[in-house]
Amino acid sequence: MTLIFLSPADARAAIDAGARLIDIRGADEHARERIPGAVNVPLDRIGDLPCDGRPVVFHCKSGMRTAASTAQLGAAAGDVSAYILGGGIEAWRQAGHPIVVDRSQPLDIMRQVQMIAGALVLTGILLGLFVAPGFLGLSAFVGAGLMFAGVTGWCGMANLLRLMPWNRRAMASSIRS
């Protein structure tokens, strides 16, 4: 099935006409910021998408995940009409459509990984320069971990962060919504 890309205005019209809006981002991203009425079905669980005969409009943050996953999304939609919100939630916001933002929810996991990895690399370099060269190993370790995550798709730091109390709360509240 070929998915059709919709502008935010066309997506809004489809939703108003009864289409379901499916947010394929992670539960942490959805908990922090979402389009009102969007149902969160993360891409790794898209096969669990309940089919009720209504058309679906898929969205992510920028449109890149949905565009890269058209075959998987089309298969999950089954026989119903399926669309992609071009530009994702960012385009939706830029078009002036409403967004629900819950700043009490933590930042999404990947932003947390980026912040912590950057801080660890910088700390390793500074300690290596000013305290002892052995601390440069910290930067090398973090860099190797990021390379491993990029090659395999498995990020130990992200998995560890998901276990933190502030992120468990975000995941639980997203599942209930």
mmCIF file of N, CA, C and O in Angstrom, residues 44-147:
data_model
loop_
_atom_site.group_PDB
_atom_site.id
_atom_site.type_symbol
_atom_site.label_atom_id
_atom_site.label_comp_id
_atom_site.label_asym_id
_atom_site.label_seq_id
_atom_site.Cartn_x
_atom_site.Cartn_y
_atom_site.Cartn_z
ATOM 1 N N ASP A 44 7.936 0.472 17.155
ATOM 2 C CA ASP A 44 8.328 -0.912 17.442
ATOM 3 C C ASP A 44 7.144 -1.779 17.871
ATOM 4 O O ASP A 44 7.274 -2.993 17.977
ATOM 5 N N ARG A 45 5.965 -1.174 18.079
ATOM 6 C CA ARG A 45 4.752 -1.935 18.425
ATOM 7 C C ARG A 45 3.636 -1.679 17.412
ATOM 8 O O ARG A 45 2.468 -1.942 17.691
ATOM 9 N N ILE A 46 3.988 -1.175 16.229
ATOM 10 C CA ILE A 46 2.976 -0.780 15.257
ATOM 11 C C ILE A 46 2.139 -1.966 14.776
ATOM 12 O O ILE A 46 0.999 -1.798 14.362
ATOM 13 N N GLY A 47 2.665 -3.163 14.889
ATOM 14 C CA GLY A 47 1.896 -4.355 14.532
ATOM 15 C C GLY A 47 0.692 -4.561 15.435
ATOM 16 O O GLY A 47 -0.248 -5.283 15.080
ATOM 17 N N ASP A 48 0.676 -3.915 16.605
ATOM 18 C CA ASP A 48 -0.440 -4.015 17.552
ATOM 19 C C ASP A 48 -1.531 -2.981 17.271
ATOM 20 O O ASP A 48 -2.475 -2.875 18.049
ATOM 21 N N LEU A 49 -1.395 -2.234 16.183
ATOM 22 C CA LEU A 49 -2.363 -1.186 15.865
ATOM 23 C C LEU A 49 -3.749 -1.796 15.682
ATOM 24 O O LEU A 49 -3.940 -2.642 14.808
ATOM 25 N N PRO A 50 -4.721 -1.392 16.511
ATOM 26 C CA PRO A 50 -6.070 -1.927 16.338
ATOM 27 C C PRO A 50 -6.716 -1.328 15.083
ATOM 28 O O PRO A 50 -6.604 -0.136 14.823
ATOM 29 N N CYS A 51 -7.336 -2.167 14.302
ATOM 30 C CA CYS A 51 -7.994 -1.712 13.079
ATOM 31 C C CYS A 51 -9.496 -1.649 13.328
ATOM 32 O O CYS A 51 -10.107 -2.635 13.728
ATOM 33 N N ASP A 52 -10.073 -0.481 13.104
ATOM 34 C CA ASP A 52 -11.513 -0.323 13.296
ATOM 35 C C ASP A 52 -12.212 0.125 12.013
ATOM 36 O O ASP A 52 -13.351 0.556 12.041
ATOM 37 N N GLY A 53 -11.500 0.062 10.899
ATOM 38 C CA GLY A 53 -12.096 0.419 9.621
ATOM 39 C C GLY A 53 -11.958 1.882 9.246
ATOM 40 O O GLY A 53 -12.259 2.263 8.120
ATOM 41 N N ARG A 54 -11.514 2.711 10.196
ATOM 42 C CA ARG A 54 -11.350 4.141 9.891
ATOM 43 C C ARG A 54 -9.980 4.392 9.289
ATOM 44 O O ARG A 54 -9.017 3.704 9.626
ATOM 45 N N PRO A 55 -9.860 5.396 8.433
ATOM 46 C CA PRO A 55 -8.547 5.756 7.902
ATOM 47 C C PRO A 55 -7.605 6.172 9.033
ATOM 48 O O PRO A 55 -8.065 6.572 10.103
ATOM 49 N N VAL A 56 -6.310 6.075 8.789
ATOM 50 C CA VAL A 56 -5.329 6.468 9.794
ATOM 51 C C VAL A 56 -4.364 7.495 9.211
ATOM 52 O O VAL A 56 -4.032 7.457 8.026
ATOM 53 N N VAL A 57 -3.952 8.407 10.074
ATOM 54 C CA VAL A 57 -2.917 9.383 9.749
ATOM 55 C C VAL A 57 -1.786 9.143 10.737
ATOM 56 O O VAL A 57 -1.982 9.281 11.944
ATOM 57 N N PHE A 58 -0.626 8.753 10.222
ATOM 58 C CA PHE A 58 0.537 8.500 11.064
ATOM 59 C C PHE A 58 1.368 9.770 11.176
ATOM 60 O O PHE A 58 1.465 10.542 10.221
ATOM 61 N N HIS A 59 1.976 9.965 12.344
ATOM 62 C CA HIS A 59 2.904 11.087 12.477
ATOM 63 C C HIS A 59 4.021 10.738 13.437
ATOM 64 O O HIS A 59 3.911 9.853 14.267
ATOM 65 N N CYS A 60 5.129 11.470 13.278
ATOM 66 C CA CYS A 60 6.260 11.390 14.192
ATOM 67 C C CYS A 60 6.678 12.825 14.503
ATOM 68 O O CYS A 60 5.846 13.724 14.405
ATOM 69 N N LYS A 61 7.907 13.045 14.848
ATOM 70 C CA LYS A 61 8.345 14.394 15.198
ATOM 71 C C LYS A 61 8.525 15.277 13.961
ATOM 72 O O LYS A 61 7.971 16.355 13.879
ATOM 73 N N SER A 62 9.312 14.805 12.992
ATOM 74 C CA SER A 62 9.635 15.639 11.834
ATOM 75 C C SER A 62 9.147 15.059 10.511
ATOM 76 O O SER A 62 9.285 15.695 9.482
ATOM 77 N N GLY A 63 8.630 13.855 10.538
ATOM 78 C CA GLY A 63 8.200 13.185 9.317
ATOM 79 C C GLY A 63 9.218 12.196 8.784
ATOM 80 O O GLY A 63 8.906 11.408 7.893
ATOM 81 N N MET A 64 10.426 12.205 9.332
ATOM 82 C CA MET A 64 11.472 11.319 8.824
ATOM 83 C C MET A 64 11.232 9.852 9.197
ATOM 84 O O MET A 64 11.421 8.961 8.380
ATOM 85 N N ARG A 65 10.809 9.595 10.431
ATOM 86 C CA ARG A 65 10.549 8.211 10.856
ATOM 87 C C ARG A 65 9.399 7.609 10.075
ATOM 88 O O ARG A 65 9.448 6.455 9.668
ATOM 89 N N THR A 66 8.341 8.400 9.885
ATOM 90 C CA THR A 66 7.193 7.887 9.135
ATOM 91 C C THR A 66 7.571 7.643 7.685
ATOM 92 O O THR A 66 7.207 6.624 7.109
ATOM 93 N N ALA A 67 8.326 8.556 7.082
ATOM 94 C CA ALA A 67 8.732 8.391 5.691
ATOM 95 C C ALA A 67 9.621 7.160 5.517
ATOM 96 O O ALA A 67 9.505 6.437 4.529
ATOM 97 N N ALA A 68 10.494 6.912 6.484
ATOM 98 C CA ALA A 68 11.394 5.760 6.410
ATOM 99 C C ALA A 68 10.682 4.442 6.700
ATOM 100 O O ALA A 68 11.230 3.375 6.434
ATOM 101 N N SER A 69 9.472 4.509 7.229
ATOM 102 C CA SER A 69 8.762 3.299 7.657
ATOM 103 C C SER A 69 7.455 3.083 6.889
ATOM 104 O O SER A 69 6.559 2.417 7.392
ATOM 105 N N THR A 70 7.354 3.606 5.686
ATOM 106 C CA THR A 70 6.076 3.539 4.960
ATOM 107 C C THR A 70 5.595 2.105 4.747
ATOM 108 O O THR A 70 4.408 1.838 4.883
ATOM 109 N N ALA A 71 6.495 1.188 4.418
ATOM 110 C CA ALA A 71 6.069 -0.196 4.187
ATOM 111 C C ALA A 71 5.497 -0.810 5.468
ATOM 112 O O ALA A 71 4.439 -1.454 5.441
ATOM 113 N N GLN A 72 6.173 -0.595 6.571
ATOM 114 C CA GLN A 72 5.726 -1.129 7.861
ATOM 115 C C GLN A 72 4.395 -0.498 8.278
ATOM 116 O O GLN A 72 3.490 -1.184 8.768
ATOM 117 N N LEU A 73 4.252 0.806 8.088
ATOM 118 C CA LEU A 73 3.015 1.498 8.459
ATOM 119 C C LEU A 73 1.856 1.073 7.567
ATOM 120 O O LEU A 73 0.732 0.878 8.031
ATOM 121 N N GLY A 74 2.136 0.924 6.274
ATOM 122 C CA GLY A 74 1.096 0.475 5.348
ATOM 123 C C GLY A 74 0.592 -0.910 5.702
ATOM 124 O O GLY A 74 -0.613 -1.172 5.659
ATOM 125 N N ALA A 75 1.509 -1.798 6.079
ATOM 126 C CA ALA A 75 1.117 -3.149 6.482
ATOM 127 C C ALA A 75 0.277 -3.112 7.751
ATOM 128 O O ALA A 75 -0.710 -3.838 7.880
ATOM 129 N N ALA A 76 0.639 -2.252 8.694
ATOM 130 C CA ALA A 76 -0.110 -2.150 9.952
ATOM 131 C C ALA A 76 -1.503 -1.579 9.733
ATOM 132 O O ALA A 76 -2.442 -1.949 10.426
ATOM 133 N N ALA A 77 -1.636 -0.696 8.750
ATOM 134 C CA ALA A 77 -2.950 -0.080 8.477
ATOM 135 C C ALA A 77 -3.917 -1.070 7.856
ATOM 136 O O ALA A 77 -5.130 -0.903 7.974
ATOM 137 N N GLY A 78 -3.380 -2.081 7.214
ATOM 138 C CA GLY A 78 -4.255 -3.079 6.600
ATOM 139 C C GLY A 78 -4.943 -2.526 5.358
ATOM 140 O O GLY A 78 -4.306 -1.919 4.502
ATOM 141 N N ASP A 79 -6.251 -2.718 5.295
ATOM 142 C CA ASP A 79 -7.017 -2.339 4.109
ATOM 143 C C ASP A 79 -7.584 -0.930 4.159
ATOM 144 O O ASP A 79 -8.259 -0.515 3.227
ATOM 145 N N VAL A 80 -7.356 -0.203 5.252
ATOM 146 C CA VAL A 80 -7.915 1.143 5.359
ATOM 147 C C VAL A 80 -6.978 2.157 4.702
ATOM 148 O O VAL A 80 -5.789 1.899 4.535
ATOM 149 N N SER A 81 -7.514 3.288 4.362
ATOM 150 C CA SER A 81 -6.695 4.367 3.810
ATOM 151 C C SER A 81 -5.716 4.842 4.872
ATOM 152 O O SER A 81 -6.088 5.027 6.031
ATOM 153 N N ALA A 82 -4.474 5.032 4.464
ATOM 154 C CA ALA A 82 -3.443 5.447 5.416
ATOM 155 C C ALA A 82 -2.676 6.627 4.843
ATOM 156 O O ALA A 82 -2.378 6.678 3.645
ATOM 157 N N TYR A 83 -2.365 7.550 5.728
ATOM 158 C CA TYR A 83 -1.699 8.785 5.347
ATOM 159 C C TYR A 83 -0.555 9.071 6.309
ATOM 160 O O TYR A 83 -0.512 8.535 7.410
ATOM 161 N N ILE A 84 0.328 9.960 5.891
ATOM 162 C CA ILE A 84 1.424 10.424 6.738
ATOM 163 C C ILE A 84 1.325 11.939 6.839
ATOM 164 O O ILE A 84 1.180 12.620 5.819
ATOM 165 N N LEU A 85 1.395 12.427 8.058
ATOM 166 C CA LEU A 85 1.434 13.869 8.275
ATOM 167 C C LEU A 85 2.821 14.354 7.885
ATOM 168 O O LEU A 85 3.800 14.116 8.596
ATOM 169 N N GLY A 86 2.929 14.987 6.732
ATOM 170 C CA GLY A 86 4.210 15.490 6.241
ATOM 171 C C GLY A 86 4.788 16.524 7.201
ATOM 172 O O GLY A 86 4.113 17.461 7.588
ATOM 173 N N GLY A 87 6.028 16.314 7.604
ATOM 174 C CA GLY A 87 6.676 17.243 8.537
ATOM 175 C C GLY A 87 6.386 16.952 9.986
ATOM 176 O O GLY A 87 6.925 17.615 10.872
ATOM 177 N N GLY A 88 5.530 15.984 10.268
ATOM 178 C CA GLY A 88 5.247 15.542 11.626
ATOM 179 C C GLY A 88 4.664 16.618 12.527
ATOM 180 O O GLY A 88 4.068 17.601 12.076
ATOM 181 N N ILE A 89 4.856 16.399 13.822
ATOM 182 C CA ILE A 89 4.298 17.314 14.821
ATOM 183 C C ILE A 89 4.911 18.713 14.704
ATOM 184 O O ILE A 89 4.265 19.713 15.020
ATOM 185 N N GLU A 90 6.152 18.788 14.192
ATOM 186 C CA GLU A 90 6.774 20.102 14.004
ATOM 187 C C GLU A 90 6.022 20.926 12.969
ATOM 188 O O GLU A 90 5.770 22.110 13.161
ATOM 189 N N ALA A 91 5.634 20.305 11.845
ATOM 190 C CA ALA A 91 4.862 21.011 10.815
ATOM 191 C C ALA A 91 3.472 21.363 11.339
ATOM 192 O O ALA A 91 2.933 22.433 11.031
ATOM 193 N N TRP A 92 2.894 20.455 12.128
ATOM 194 C CA TRP A 92 1.582 20.694 12.736
ATOM 195 C C TRP A 92 1.627 21.968 13.594
ATOM 196 O O TRP A 92 0.762 22.819 13.511
ATOM 197 N N ARG A 93 2.665 22.067 14.423
ATOM 198 C CA ARG A 93 2.837 23.234 15.288
ATOM 199 C C ARG A 93 3.041 24.496 14.452
ATOM 200 O O ARG A 93 2.443 25.534 14.718
ATOM 201 N N GLN A 94 3.900 24.425 13.430
ATOM 202 C CA GLN A 94 4.187 25.586 12.588
ATOM 203 C C GLN A 94 2.943 26.060 11.842
ATOM 204 O O GLN A 94 2.829 27.243 11.528
ATOM 205 N N ALA A 95 2.012 25.144 11.577
ATOM 206 C CA ALA A 95 0.771 25.509 10.899
ATOM 207 C C ALA A 95 -0.227 26.157 11.862
ATOM 208 O O ALA A 95 -1.308 26.567 11.452
ATOM 209 N N GLY A 96 0.128 26.213 13.143
ATOM 210 C CA GLY A 96 -0.729 26.867 14.125
ATOM 211 C C GLY A 96 -1.779 25.968 14.749
ATOM 212 O O GLY A 96 -2.672 26.449 15.448
ATOM 213 N N HIS A 97 -1.673 24.661 14.524
ATOM 214 C CA HIS A 97 -2.621 23.722 15.129
ATOM 215 C C HIS A 97 -2.215 23.461 16.580
ATOM 216 O O HIS A 97 -1.046 23.588 16.941
ATOM 217 N N PRO A 98 -3.171 23.056 17.421
ATOM 218 C CA PRO A 98 -2.866 22.902 18.845
ATOM 219 C C PRO A 98 -1.948 21.718 19.153
ATOM 220 O O PRO A 98 -1.995 20.692 18.492
ATOM 221 N N ILE A 99 -1.139 21.908 20.170
ATOM 222 C CA ILE A 99 -0.217 20.896 20.697
ATOM 223 C C ILE A 99 -0.406 20.874 22.210
ATOM 224 O O ILE A 99 -0.538 21.926 22.828
ATOM 225 N N VAL A 100 -0.403 19.695 22.799
ATOM 226 C CA VAL A 100 -0.429 19.561 24.253
ATOM 227 C C VAL A 100 1.009 19.350 24.706
ATOM 228 O O VAL A 100 1.668 18.408 24.261
ATOM 229 N N VAL A 101 1.497 20.236 25.558
ATOM 230 C CA VAL A 101 2.861 20.137 26.078
ATOM 231 C C VAL A 101 2.775 19.958 27.588
ATOM 232 O O VAL A 101 2.109 20.730 28.267
ATOM 233 N N ASP A 102 3.425 18.915 28.083
ATOM 234 C CA ASP A 102 3.462 18.639 29.520
ATOM 235 C C ASP A 102 4.916 18.708 29.973
ATOM 236 O O ASP A 102 5.653 17.732 29.906
ATOM 237 N N ARG A 103 5.332 19.883 30.414
ATOM 238 C CA ARG A 103 6.725 20.089 30.813
ATOM 239 C C ARG A 103 7.072 19.361 32.118
ATOM 240 O O ARG A 103 8.235 19.300 32.488
ATOM 241 N N SER A 104 6.073 18.804 32.793
ATOM 242 C CA SER A 104 6.373 18.019 33.982
ATOM 243 C C SER A 104 6.939 16.644 33.598
ATOM 244 O O SER A 104 7.511 15.961 34.431
ATOM 245 N N GLN A 105 6.768 16.259 32.335
ATOM 246 C CA GLN A 105 7.320 14.989 31.850
ATOM 247 C C GLN A 105 8.788 15.198 31.501
ATOM 248 O O GLN A 105 9.189 16.277 31.074
ATOM 249 N N PRO A 106 9.613 14.167 31.653
ATOM 250 C CA PRO A 106 11.035 14.309 31.339
ATOM 251 C C PRO A 106 11.267 14.453 29.832
ATOM 252 O O PRO A 106 10.392 14.128 29.026
ATOM 253 N N LEU A 107 12.446 14.929 29.489
ATOM 254 C CA LEU A 107 12.840 14.987 28.085
ATOM 255 C C LEU A 107 12.854 13.579 27.519
ATOM 256 O O LEU A 107 13.033 12.597 28.256
ATOM 257 N N ASP A 108 12.710 13.460 26.193
ATOM 258 C CA ASP A 108 12.728 12.124 25.606
ATOM 259 C C ASP A 108 14.096 11.472 25.824
ATOM 260 O O ASP A 108 15.104 12.148 26.023
ATOM 261 N N ILE A 109 14.105 10.168 25.803
ATOM 262 C CA ILE A 109 15.293 9.376 26.156
ATOM 263 C C ILE A 109 16.506 9.761 25.315
ATOM 264 O O ILE A 109 17.610 9.911 25.842
ATOM 265 N N MET A 110 16.333 9.932 24.016
ATOM 266 C CA MET A 110 17.492 10.218 23.179
ATOM 267 C C MET A 110 18.102 11.578 23.499
ATOM 268 O O MET A 110 19.315 11.735 23.440
ATOM 269 N N ARG A 111 17.294 12.556 23.858
ATOM 270 C CA ARG A 111 17.866 13.842 24.274
ATOM 271 C C ARG A 111 18.635 13.680 25.580
ATOM 272 O O ARG A 111 19.691 14.278 25.763
ATOM 273 N N GLN A 112 18.120 12.844 26.487
ATOM 274 C CA GLN A 112 18.842 12.585 27.733
ATOM 275 C C GLN A 112 20.177 11.903 27.434
ATOM 276 O O GLN A 112 21.204 12.243 28.034
ATOM 277 N N VAL A 113 20.171 10.936 26.510
ATOM 278 C CA VAL A 113 21.415 10.250 26.134
ATOM 279 C C VAL A 113 22.409 11.259 25.568
ATOM 280 O O VAL A 113 23.591 11.254 25.932
ATOM 281 N N GLN A 114 21.950 12.127 24.682
ATOM 282 C CA GLN A 114 22.845 13.114 24.073
ATOM 283 C C GLN A 114 23.459 14.030 25.129
ATOM 284 O O GLN A 114 24.659 14.324 25.089
ATOM 285 N N MET A 115 22.640 14.484 26.076
ATOM 286 C CA MET A 115 23.139 15.386 27.109
ATOM 287 C C MET A 115 24.155 14.686 28.010
ATOM 288 O O MET A 115 25.216 15.242 28.319
ATOM 289 N N ILE A 116 23.849 13.467 28.430
ATOM 290 C CA ILE A 116 24.745 12.752 29.336
ATOM 291 C C ILE A 116 26.027 12.340 28.620
ATOM 292 O O ILE A 116 27.131 12.495 29.157
ATOM 293 N N ALA A 117 25.897 11.836 27.380
ATOM 294 C CA ALA A 117 27.094 11.442 26.633
ATOM 295 C C ALA A 117 27.993 12.652 26.410
ATOM 296 O O ALA A 117 29.222 12.571 26.585
ATOM 297 N N GLY A 118 27.411 13.775 26.039
ATOM 298 C CA GLY A 118 28.208 14.991 25.844
ATOM 299 C C GLY A 118 28.901 15.423 27.119
ATOM 300 O O GLY A 118 30.076 15.804 27.102
ATOM 301 N N ALA A 119 28.181 15.369 28.227
ATOM 302 C CA ALA A 119 28.776 15.760 29.514
ATOM 303 C C ALA A 119 29.908 14.812 29.904
ATOM 304 O O ALA A 119 30.954 15.261 30.404
ATOM 305 N N LEU A 120 29.728 13.516 29.675
ATOM 306 C CA LEU A 120 30.778 12.552 30.009
ATOM 307 C C LEU A 120 32.015 12.737 29.135
ATOM 308 O O LEU A 120 33.151 12.662 29.625
ATOM 309 N N VAL A 121 31.814 12.974 27.840
ATOM 310 C CA VAL A 121 32.956 13.194 26.947
ATOM 311 C C VAL A 121 33.713 14.454 27.364
ATOM 312 O O VAL A 121 34.936 14.455 27.470
ATOM 313 N N LEU A 122 32.976 15.536 27.593
ATOM 314 C CA LEU A 122 33.616 16.788 28.005
ATOM 315 C C LEU A 122 34.353 16.621 29.338
ATOM 316 O O LEU A 122 35.497 17.073 29.491
ATOM 317 N N THR A 123 33.722 15.930 30.280
ATOM 318 C CA THR A 123 34.365 15.682 31.581
ATOM 319 C C THR A 123 35.642 14.865 31.405
ATOM 320 O O THR A 123 36.676 15.177 31.996
ATOM 321 N N GLY A 124 35.571 13.819 30.577
ATOM 322 C CA GLY A 124 36.759 12.991 30.346
ATOM 323 C C GLY A 124 37.896 13.778 29.733
ATOM 324 O O GLY A 124 39.060 13.626 30.123
ATOM 325 N N ILE A 125 37.563 14.657 28.785
ATOM 326 C CA ILE A 125 38.614 15.464 28.148
ATOM 327 C C ILE A 125 39.220 16.454 29.145
ATOM 328 O O ILE A 125 40.444 16.590 29.241
ATOM 329 N N LEU A 126 38.370 17.150 29.889
ATOM 330 C CA LEU A 126 38.879 18.131 30.849
ATOM 331 C C LEU A 126 39.720 17.472 31.940
ATOM 332 O O LEU A 126 40.792 17.973 32.298
ATOM 333 N N LEU A 127 39.227 16.348 32.473
ATOM 334 C CA LEU A 127 40.003 15.640 33.491
ATOM 335 C C LEU A 127 41.305 15.094 32.905
ATOM 336 O O LEU A 127 42.345 15.090 33.558
ATOM 337 N N GLY A 128 41.235 14.631 31.652
ATOM 338 C CA GLY A 128 42.434 14.126 30.989
ATOM 339 C C GLY A 128 43.463 15.206 30.766
ATOM 340 O O GLY A 128 44.673 14.952 30.859
ATOM 341 N N LEU A 129 43.020 16.413 30.479
ATOM 342 C CA LEU A 129 43.943 17.524 30.251
ATOM 343 C C LEU A 129 44.513 18.095 31.548
ATOM 344 O O LEU A 129 45.684 18.456 31.615
ATOM 345 N N PHE A 130 43.667 18.200 32.565
ATOM 346 C CA PHE A 130 44.076 18.921 33.776
ATOM 347 C C PHE A 130 44.391 18.048 34.984
ATOM 348 O O PHE A 130 44.994 18.541 35.939
ATOM 349 N N VAL A 131 43.977 16.780 34.975
ATOM 350 C CA VAL A 131 44.215 15.937 36.148
ATOM 351 C C VAL A 131 45.174 14.794 35.804
ATOM 352 O O VAL A 131 46.272 14.721 36.350
ATOM 353 N N ALA A 132 44.725 13.902 34.931
ATOM 354 C CA ALA A 132 45.557 12.757 34.546
ATOM 355 C C ALA A 132 45.101 12.256 33.181
ATOM 356 O O ALA A 132 43.896 12.165 32.927
ATOM 357 N N PRO A 133 46.035 11.938 32.299
ATOM 358 C CA PRO A 133 45.684 11.493 30.948
ATOM 359 C C PRO A 133 44.788 10.252 30.907
ATOM 360 O O PRO A 133 44.057 10.044 29.945
ATOM 361 N N GLY A 134 44.810 9.449 31.953
ATOM 362 C CA GLY A 134 43.979 8.249 31.995
ATOM 363 C C GLY A 134 42.485 8.540 31.890
ATOM 364 O O GLY A 134 41.707 7.692 31.455
ATOM 365 N N PHE A 135 42.076 9.745 32.291
ATOM 366 C CA PHE A 135 40.664 10.103 32.219
ATOM 367 C C PHE A 135 40.163 10.232 30.773
ATOM 368 O O PHE A 135 38.959 10.234 30.535
ATOM 369 N N LEU A 136 41.076 10.334 29.816
ATOM 370 C CA LEU A 136 40.659 10.366 28.410
ATOM 371 C C LEU A 136 39.960 9.063 28.031
ATOM 372 O O LEU A 136 39.172 9.022 27.074
ATOM 373 N N GLY A 137 40.239 8.009 28.782
ATOM 374 C CA GLY A 137 39.570 6.729 28.555
ATOM 375 C C GLY A 137 38.056 6.833 28.709
ATOM 376 O O GLY A 137 37.306 6.107 28.044
ATOM 377 N N LEU A 138 37.590 7.736 29.579
ATOM 378 C CA LEU A 138 36.142 7.940 29.740
ATOM 379 C C LEU A 138 35.525 8.405 28.429
ATOM 380 O O LEU A 138 34.496 7.890 27.991
ATOM 381 N N SER A 139 36.174 9.368 27.784
ATOM 382 C CA SER A 139 35.676 9.865 26.500
ATOM 383 C C SER A 139 35.699 8.758 25.449
ATOM 384 O O SER A 139 34.764 8.620 24.660
ATOM 385 N N ALA A 140 36.772 7.971 25.434
ATOM 386 C CA ALA A 140 36.871 6.860 24.481
ATOM 387 C C ALA A 140 35.772 5.830 24.732
ATOM 388 O O ALA A 140 35.157 5.311 23.790
ATOM 389 N N PHE A 141 35.503 5.536 25.999
ATOM 390 C CA PHE A 141 34.461 4.570 26.347
ATOM 391 C C PHE A 141 33.086 5.047 25.870
ATOM 392 O O PHE A 141 32.329 4.283 25.271
ATOM 393 N N VAL A 142 32.772 6.309 26.105
ATOM 394 C CA VAL A 142 31.480 6.851 25.683
ATOM 395 C C VAL A 142 31.392 6.860 24.161
ATOM 396 O O VAL A 142 30.372 6.485 23.575
ATOM 397 N N GLY A 143 32.473 7.264 23.494
ATOM 398 C CA GLY A 143 32.484 7.260 22.028
ATOM 399 C C GLY A 143 32.277 5.863 21.468
ATOM 400 O O GLY A 143 31.523 5.667 20.512
ATOM 401 N N ALA A 144 32.942 4.871 22.066
ATOM 402 C CA ALA A 144 32.772 3.483 21.622
ATOM 403 C C ALA A 144 31.324 3.024 21.841
ATOM 404 O O ALA A 144 30.751 2.331 20.995
ATOM 405 N N GLY A 145 30.742 3.426 22.963
ATOM 406 C CA GLY A 145 29.347 3.071 23.223
ATOM 407 C C GLY A 145 28.395 3.671 22.210
ATOM 408 O O GLY A 145 27.450 3.021 21.752
ATOM 409 N N LEU A 146 28.649 4.920 21.829
ATOM 410 C CA LEU A 146 27.807 5.565 20.814
ATOM 411 C C LEU A 146 27.972 4.900 19.449
ATOM 412 O O LEU A 146 26.994 4.726 18.711
ATOM 413 N N MET A 147 29.193 4.523 19.110
ATOM 414 C CA MET A 147 29.432 3.806 17.847
ATOM 415 C C MET A 147 28.698 2.464 17.855
ATOM 416 O O MET A 147 28.045 2.102 16.876
#
